[in-house]
XYZ file of C-alpha atoms in Angstrom:
295
model
C 0.000 0.000 0.000
C 3.051 2.256 0.243
C 3.009 2.945 -3.507
C -0.632 4.015 -3.339
C -0.083 6.224 -0.293
C 2.870 8.060 -1.849
C 1.127 8.679 -5.168
C -2.010 9.827 -3.340
C 0.037 12.706 -1.907
C 1.597 13.430 -5.306
C -1.808 13.529 -7.004
C -3.364 15.583 -4.196
C -0.614 18.179 -4.683
C -1.074 17.985 -8.456
C -4.796 18.679 -8.135
C -3.925 21.926 -6.369
C -1.436 22.886 -9.087
C -4.042 22.293 -11.791
C -6.617 24.382 -9.963
C -4.242 27.267 -9.274
C -2.233 27.505 -12.504
C -3.860 25.557 -15.360
C -7.658 25.296 -15.053
C -9.363 27.990 -17.121
C -6.005 29.249 -18.428
C -4.485 26.408 -20.472
C -6.437 24.315 -22.978
C -7.371 21.094 -21.171
C -6.812 18.872 -24.232
C -3.320 20.308 -24.655
C -2.597 19.832 -20.944
C -3.602 16.161 -21.094
C -1.681 15.602 -24.331
C 1.464 17.196 -22.884
C 1.304 14.982 -19.815
C 0.876 11.875 -21.971
C 3.755 12.731 -24.328
C 6.195 13.498 -21.503
C 5.284 10.316 -19.642
C 5.648 8.257 -22.818
C 9.097 9.745 -23.460
C 10.179 8.553 -19.992
C 9.184 4.942 -20.678
C 9.917 4.798 -24.411
C 13.620 3.803 -24.005
C 12.519 0.979 -21.670
C 9.668 -0.267 -23.849
C 9.751 -3.929 -24.862
C 7.312 -6.121 -26.782
C 9.188 -9.429 -26.661
C 8.707 -11.075 -23.284
C 5.102 -9.933 -22.840
C 1.989 -11.746 -24.006
C 0.159 -10.000 -26.841
C -2.946 -9.932 -24.657
C -1.046 -8.074 -21.928
C 0.310 -5.491 -24.384
C -3.100 -4.846 -25.918
C -4.712 -4.807 -22.480
C -2.146 -2.326 -21.154
C -2.827 -0.059 -24.142
C -6.559 -0.269 -23.374
C -5.913 0.431 -19.677
C -3.943 3.567 -20.551
C -6.612 4.760 -22.972
C -9.239 4.368 -20.248
C -7.425 5.201 -17.019
C -5.456 8.182 -18.310
C -6.678 9.392 -21.703
C -10.474 9.117 -21.503
C -10.677 9.725 -17.753
C -8.880 13.069 -17.818
C -10.652 14.340 -20.924
C -14.038 13.639 -19.322
C -12.938 15.032 -15.970
C -11.812 18.368 -17.412
C -15.059 18.715 -19.366
C -17.185 18.140 -16.266
C -15.898 21.421 -14.815
C -17.965 23.273 -17.440
C -21.142 21.997 -15.747
C -20.169 21.458 -12.112
C -18.662 23.549 -9.357
C -15.379 22.359 -7.834
C -17.124 21.036 -4.666
C -19.561 19.084 -6.860
C -16.704 17.571 -8.889
C -14.954 16.466 -5.712
C -18.190 15.100 -4.281
C -19.075 13.067 -7.362
C -15.633 11.420 -7.570
C -16.479 9.507 -4.400
C -18.326 6.860 -6.402
C -15.075 5.442 -7.848
C -14.484 2.882 -5.046
C -17.867 1.285 -5.690
C -17.057 0.906 -9.383
C -13.704 -0.652 -8.458
C -15.169 -3.289 -6.158
C -18.021 -4.129 -8.534
C -15.678 -4.404 -11.534
C -13.214 -6.533 -9.585
C -16.019 -8.884 -8.616
C -17.213 -8.968 -12.238
C -13.721 -9.868 -13.499
C -13.484 -12.681 -10.946
C -17.099 -13.864 -11.241
C -17.826 -13.359 -7.547
C -19.240 -10.939 -4.984
C -17.133 -9.728 -2.027
C -19.293 -7.962 0.582
C -16.389 -6.745 2.728
C -14.679 -4.978 -0.178
C -17.925 -3.257 -1.149
C -18.542 -2.284 2.475
C -15.043 -0.781 2.748
C -15.704 1.241 -0.401
C -19.075 2.435 0.958
C -17.447 3.538 4.221
C -14.761 5.425 2.260
C -17.469 7.112 0.203
C -19.246 8.153 3.394
C -16.027 9.710 4.686
C -15.508 11.629 1.462
C -19.120 12.843 1.474
C -18.652 14.195 5.014
C -15.749 16.294 3.739
C -17.113 17.565 0.462
C -20.913 17.779 0.574
C -21.716 21.491 0.211
C -25.067 21.245 -1.518
C -25.841 20.758 -5.207
C -26.744 23.156 -7.988
C -29.976 22.705 -9.919
C -28.442 21.983 -13.346
C -25.809 19.323 -12.877
C -27.055 16.188 -14.654
C -24.743 16.537 -17.692
C -21.710 17.170 -15.506
C -22.684 14.340 -13.183
C -22.940 11.874 -16.075
C -19.611 13.023 -17.556
C -17.914 12.574 -14.221
C -19.431 9.149 -13.617
C -18.121 8.055 -17.010
C -14.707 9.376 -15.924
C -14.942 7.499 -12.612
C -15.980 4.301 -14.376
C -13.191 4.668 -16.933
C -10.608 5.236 -14.189
C -11.852 2.244 -12.202
C -11.957 -0.034 -15.259
C -8.396 0.932 -16.187
C -7.143 0.099 -12.695
C -8.933 -3.230 -12.357
C -8.116 -4.163 -15.949
C -4.385 -3.618 -15.425
C -4.469 -5.436 -12.075
C -6.162 -8.403 -13.776
C -3.712 -8.373 -16.716
C -0.663 -8.513 -14.453
C -2.072 -11.470 -12.554
C -3.299 -13.301 -15.666
C -0.280 -12.679 -17.916
C 2.883 -12.540 -15.745
C 6.277 -11.835 -17.281
C 9.889 -12.382 -16.265
C 10.668 -8.831 -17.392
C 10.376 -5.947 -14.913
C 7.012 -4.125 -15.120
C 8.661 -0.887 -16.312
C 9.627 -2.692 -19.545
C 5.982 -3.001 -20.540
C 4.383 0.038 -18.937
C 5.160 2.331 -21.846
C 2.256 0.657 -23.671
C -0.014 2.274 -21.079
C 0.934 5.740 -22.338
C 0.675 4.605 -25.956
C -2.961 3.878 -25.181
C -3.429 7.263 -23.536
C -1.869 8.949 -26.578
C -4.358 7.209 -28.877
C -7.107 9.115 -27.043
C -5.387 12.398 -26.148
C -3.920 13.226 -29.571
C -7.149 12.949 -31.621
C -9.009 14.839 -28.907
C -6.574 17.749 -29.087
C -6.597 17.774 -32.889
C -10.409 17.853 -32.949
C -11.354 19.867 -29.860
C -8.134 21.654 -28.792
C -7.812 25.429 -28.773
C -4.326 26.536 -29.935
C -5.073 30.046 -28.673
C -4.991 28.772 -25.091
C -1.518 27.239 -24.936
C 0.722 27.978 -21.919
C 2.016 31.549 -21.898
C 4.262 31.624 -18.820
C 7.298 29.710 -17.640
C 5.364 28.730 -14.505
C 2.587 27.097 -16.539
C 5.128 25.160 -18.599
C 6.916 24.115 -15.399
C 3.684 22.805 -13.919
C 2.996 20.822 -17.108
C 6.511 19.333 -17.046
C 6.039 18.317 -13.402
C 2.634 16.864 -14.206
C 4.071 14.856 -17.095
C 7.251 13.536 -15.496
C 6.141 13.075 -11.881
C 2.340 12.960 -11.573
C 1.877 11.031 -14.824
C 4.998 8.940 -15.517
C 5.909 8.040 -11.940
C 2.358 8.485 -10.658
C 0.551 6.073 -12.934
C 3.381 3.512 -12.873
C 3.544 3.342 -9.080
C -0.229 3.596 -8.664
C -0.844 0.626 -10.939
C 2.021 -1.293 -9.348
C 0.432 -0.684 -5.950
C -3.007 -1.583 -7.308
C -1.686 -4.983 -8.408
C -0.490 -5.716 -4.847
C -3.645 -4.985 -2.846
C -7.223 -6.224 -2.889
C -10.181 -4.317 -4.300
C -11.390 -3.008 -0.936
C -8.069 -1.332 -0.133
C -7.725 -0.028 -3.679
C -11.247 1.386 -3.576
C -10.699 3.132 -0.261
C -7.344 4.550 -1.382
C -9.068 6.131 -4.386
C -10.777 8.582 -2.013
C -7.860 9.497 0.261
C -6.830 12.262 -2.160
C -9.823 14.306 -0.976
C -8.748 15.025 2.635
C -5.076 15.211 1.654
C -5.793 17.580 -1.248
C -7.894 19.875 0.909
C -5.295 19.856 3.698
C -2.541 20.801 1.229
C -4.720 23.589 -0.180
C -5.241 24.955 3.321
C -1.536 24.788 4.179
C -0.124 26.160 0.912
C -2.791 28.565 -0.339
C -4.625 29.307 2.908
C -8.083 28.259 1.746
C -10.925 28.376 4.247
C -12.204 24.847 4.885
C -14.250 23.168 7.603
C -11.463 21.542 9.630
C -13.878 19.508 11.730
C -15.441 17.881 8.664
C -11.987 17.319 7.172
C -10.748 15.492 10.272
C -13.947 13.467 10.692
C -14.130 12.477 7.016
C -10.436 11.572 6.929
C -10.905 9.411 10.028
C -13.805 7.567 8.369
C -11.697 6.892 5.248
C -8.882 5.654 7.491
C -11.382 3.387 9.239
C -12.388 1.923 5.871
C -8.757 1.082 5.090
C -8.169 -0.444 8.531
C -11.355 -2.518 8.435
C -10.588 -3.870 4.977
C -7.062 -4.873 5.988
C -8.358 -6.403 9.233
C -11.030 -8.420 7.390
C -8.518 -9.502 4.741
C -6.085 -10.815 7.362
C -8.843 -12.716 9.164
C -10.057 -14.253 5.904
C -6.563 -15.292 4.712
C -5.371 -18.818 5.572
C -2.803 -18.916 8.350
C 0.764 -18.458 7.187
C -0.148 -17.159 3.758
C 0.291 -13.700 2.277
C -1.234 -12.040 -0.725
C 1.209 -12.147 -3.623
C 0.528 -10.694 -7.018
C 2.987 -9.963 -9.810
C 3.631 -6.369 -10.767
């Protein structure tokens, strides 16, 4: 879970950078495309085809197209219909999609994983529920498609790693993930992008470089590596920990005015979800065994 925890902080910080320096200033399609290209350049020298099953390569491309490309394009577009609090609130459904998709892939139903996700959602709702605007259906649907796409990409990659292991290190095949994201981001920019809204300051370019090299290249690699090592309940709960961490960072760095009591209470509920899932997993595991999954 260490990979997931570290990247949660990275992504929480990145969310603040996007909100402060990119949103409404830099074309969202260009921002996503830049992140994809920079991340792909990091993994391109390491990219290998031989040593990986064709199904794993194609599946990794599909996971990147869903988890990175489609997710971020839908997420950015939802801001045209929803306020920031509404966007944050409606992302809390992701853990449910993760547990349901994981059960669907395995042909089973796991009540404890779904319960952990529901508890995490409750914690996130405590933090971010500020009321809803009257005209939000379009934005809500866009964001749910983004949540579903993000969840499907995570569970799909987790399933691929377990089903098609390789003797090569995971970094040798992860470049295909960003190839998939590029297949979505490039056409979207060419069709919908606005060249008049490219970055105009060194700070904006610096943020994009950070987002590409750290939040995207390192972020998605370590997040998916961590996702392949934990069960669906933990993964689902971890998908909502960015909310209290992101708000706390915004308070500390930019001095935003937030309800500290709700932040602490909601964060405690999310922490409870993680603890309960781990506790239930250990009780359910046979004595002397440990969960092992290839990455």
